[in-house]
Amino acid sequence: AAASKIVASLFTYPHEVVRTRMYIETGENAGTFASYVKLFKEGGILGLYRGFGANALRVVPASAVTFVSYEIVYDQLQLWYGGKQQALLMRRSVEHKDS
């Protein structure tokens, strides 16, 4: 979960930086492409990733907690409503057909 979130953030983080800068400078979201160009001219490629480390320290643990929480809740719901037993029975019937 952590690796996938970092990869996703590598692609989406520059947009977050540009969007934040546009809002701070103008108070509204207008001129996205012009803002990308301006930010790139000011700070180069590193300017688009300014603050990425701090953002990763925030989103990666949150992503991991979300993933683990989902798995725990999913497993518990499967136990409560018998989904695992049904899946196990189906799996066994498929194994018998294959042999």
Coordinates of N, CA and C in Angstrom, one line a residue, residues 38-97:
K38 N 4.7 28.8 -15.0 CA 5.3 29.8 -14.1 C 6.1 29.1 -13.0
L39 N 5.5 28.1 -12.4 CA 6.1 27.4 -11.3 C 7.4 26.6 -11.8
F40 N 7.3 26.1 -13.0 CA 8.5 25.4 -13.5 C 9.6 26.4 -13.8
K41 N 9.3 27.5 -14.3 CA 10.3 28.6 -14.6 C 10.9 29.0 -13.3
E42 N 10.2 29.2 -12.2 CA 10.7 29.6 -10.9 C 11.5 28.6 -10.2
G43 N 11.1 27.3 -10.2 CA 11.8 26.4 -9.4 C 12.3 25.1 -10.1
G44 N 12.0 25.0 -11.4 CA 12.4 23.8 -12.2 C 11.5 22.7 -11.7
I45 N 12.0 21.5 -12.1 CA 11.2 20.3 -11.7 C 11.1 20.1 -10.2
L46 N 12.2 20.6 -9.5 CA 12.1 20.5 -8.0 C 11.0 21.4 -7.4
G47 N 10.8 22.5 -8.1 CA 9.7 23.4 -7.7 C 8.3 22.7 -7.7
L48 N 8.1 21.8 -8.6 CA 6.9 21.0 -8.7 C 6.7 20.0 -7.5
Y49 N 7.9 19.6 -7.0 CA 7.8 18.6 -5.9 C 8.2 19.2 -4.5
R50 N 8.2 20.5 -4.4 CA 8.5 21.1 -3.1 C 7.5 20.7 -2.1
G51 N 8.0 20.1 -1.0 CA 7.2 19.7 0.1 C 6.7 18.2 -0.1
F52 N 7.2 17.5 -1.0 CA 6.8 16.1 -1.3 C 7.1 15.2 -0.1
G53 N 8.3 15.4 0.5 CA 8.7 14.5 1.6 C 7.7 14.7 2.8
A54 N 7.3 15.9 3.1 CA 6.4 16.1 4.2 C 5.0 15.5 3.9
N55 N 4.6 15.7 2.6 CA 3.3 15.1 2.2 C 3.4 13.6 2.2
A56 N 4.5 13.0 1.8 CA 4.6 11.5 1.9 C 4.5 11.0 3.3
L57 N 5.1 11.7 4.3 CA 5.1 11.4 5.7 C 3.6 11.4 6.2
R58 N 2.8 12.2 5.5 CA 1.4 12.3 6.0 C 0.5 11.2 5.3
V59 N 0.7 11.1 4.0 CA -0.3 10.2 3.2 C 0.1 8.7 3.3
V60 N 1.3 8.4 3.4 CA 1.7 7.0 3.3 C 1.2 6.2 4.6
P61 N 1.4 6.7 5.8 CA 0.8 6.1 6.9 C -0.7 6.0 6.9
A62 N -1.3 7.1 6.4 CA -2.8 7.2 6.3 C -3.3 6.1 5.3
S63 N -2.6 5.9 4.2 CA -2.9 4.9 3.2 C -2.8 3.5 3.8
A64 N -1.7 3.3 4.6 CA -1.5 2.0 5.2 C -2.6 1.7 6.2
V65 N -3.0 2.6 7.0 CA -4.0 2.4 8.0 C -5.4 2.1 7.3
T66 N -5.6 2.9 6.2 CA -6.9 2.6 5.5 C -6.9 1.2 4.9
F67 N -5.8 0.8 4.3 CA -5.7 -0.5 3.7 C -5.9 -1.6 4.8
V68 N -5.2 -1.5 5.9 CA -5.3 -2.5 6.9 C -6.7 -2.5 7.5
S69 N -7.3 -1.4 7.7 CA -8.6 -1.3 8.3 C -9.6 -1.9 7.4
Y70 N -9.5 -1.7 6.1 CA -10.4 -2.3 5.1 C -10.3 -3.8 5.2
E71 N -9.1 -4.3 5.2 CA -8.9 -5.8 5.3 C -9.5 -6.4 6.5
I72 N -9.4 -5.7 7.7 CA -9.9 -6.2 8.9 C -11.4 -6.2 8.9
V73 N -12.0 -5.1 8.4 CA -13.5 -5.0 8.4 C -14.0 -6.0 7.4
Y74 N -13.4 -6.1 6.2 CA -13.8 -7.1 5.2 C -13.8 -8.5 5.8
D75 N -12.7 -8.9 6.4 CA -12.7 -10.2 7.0 C -13.7 -10.4 8.1
Q76 N -13.9 -9.5 8.9 CA -14.9 -9.6 9.9 C -16.3 -9.7 9.4
L77 N -16.7 -8.9 8.3 CA -18.0 -9.0 7.7 C -18.1 -10.4 7.0
Q78 N -17.1 -10.9 6.5 CA -17.2 -12.2 5.9 C -17.4 -13.3 6.9
L79 N -16.8 -13.2 8.1 CA -17.1 -14.1 9.2 C -18.5 -14.0 9.7
W80 N -19.0 -12.8 9.9 CA -20.4 -12.6 10.4 C -21.4 -13.1 9.5
Y81 N -21.2 -12.9 8.2 CA -22.3 -13.3 7.2 C -22.0 -14.6 6.5
G82 N -21.0 -15.3 6.9 CA -20.8 -16.6 6.3 C -20.1 -16.7 4.9
G83 N -19.6 -15.6 4.5 CA -19.0 -15.5 3.2 C -17.8 -16.4 3.0
K84 N -17.0 -16.5 4.1 CA -15.8 -17.3 4.0 C -16.1 -18.8 3.9
Q85 N -17.2 -19.2 4.6 CA -17.6 -20.6 4.6 C -18.1 -21.0 3.2
Q86 N -18.9 -20.1 2.6 CA -19.4 -20.3 1.2 C -18.2 -20.3 0.2
A87 N -17.3 -19.4 0.4 CA -16.2 -19.4 -0.6 C -15.3 -20.6 -0.4
L88 N -15.1 -21.1 0.8 CA -14.4 -22.3 1.0 C -15.1 -23.5 0.4
L89 N -16.4 -23.6 0.6 CA -17.1 -24.7 -0.1 C -17.0 -24.7 -1.6
M90 N -17.1 -23.5 -2.1 CA -17.0 -23.3 -3.6 C -15.6 -23.7 -4.1
R91 N -14.6 -23.3 -3.3 CA -13.2 -23.6 -3.7 C -13.0 -25.1 -3.7
R92 N -13.6 -25.8 -2.7 CA -13.4 -27.2 -2.6 C -14.2 -28.0 -3.7
S93 N -15.3 -27.5 -4.1 CA -16.1 -28.1 -5.2 C -15.3 -27.9 -6.5
V94 N -14.6 -26.8 -6.7 CA -13.8 -26.6 -7.9 C -12.6 -27.5 -7.9
E95 N -12.0 -27.7 -6.7 CA -10.8 -28.6 -6.6 C -11.2 -30.0 -7.0
H96 N -12.4 -30.4 -6.5 CA -12.9 -31.8 -6.8 C -13.2 -32.0 -8.3
K97 N -13.7 -31.0 -9.0 CA -13.9 -31.0 -10.4 C -12.6 -31.1 -11.2

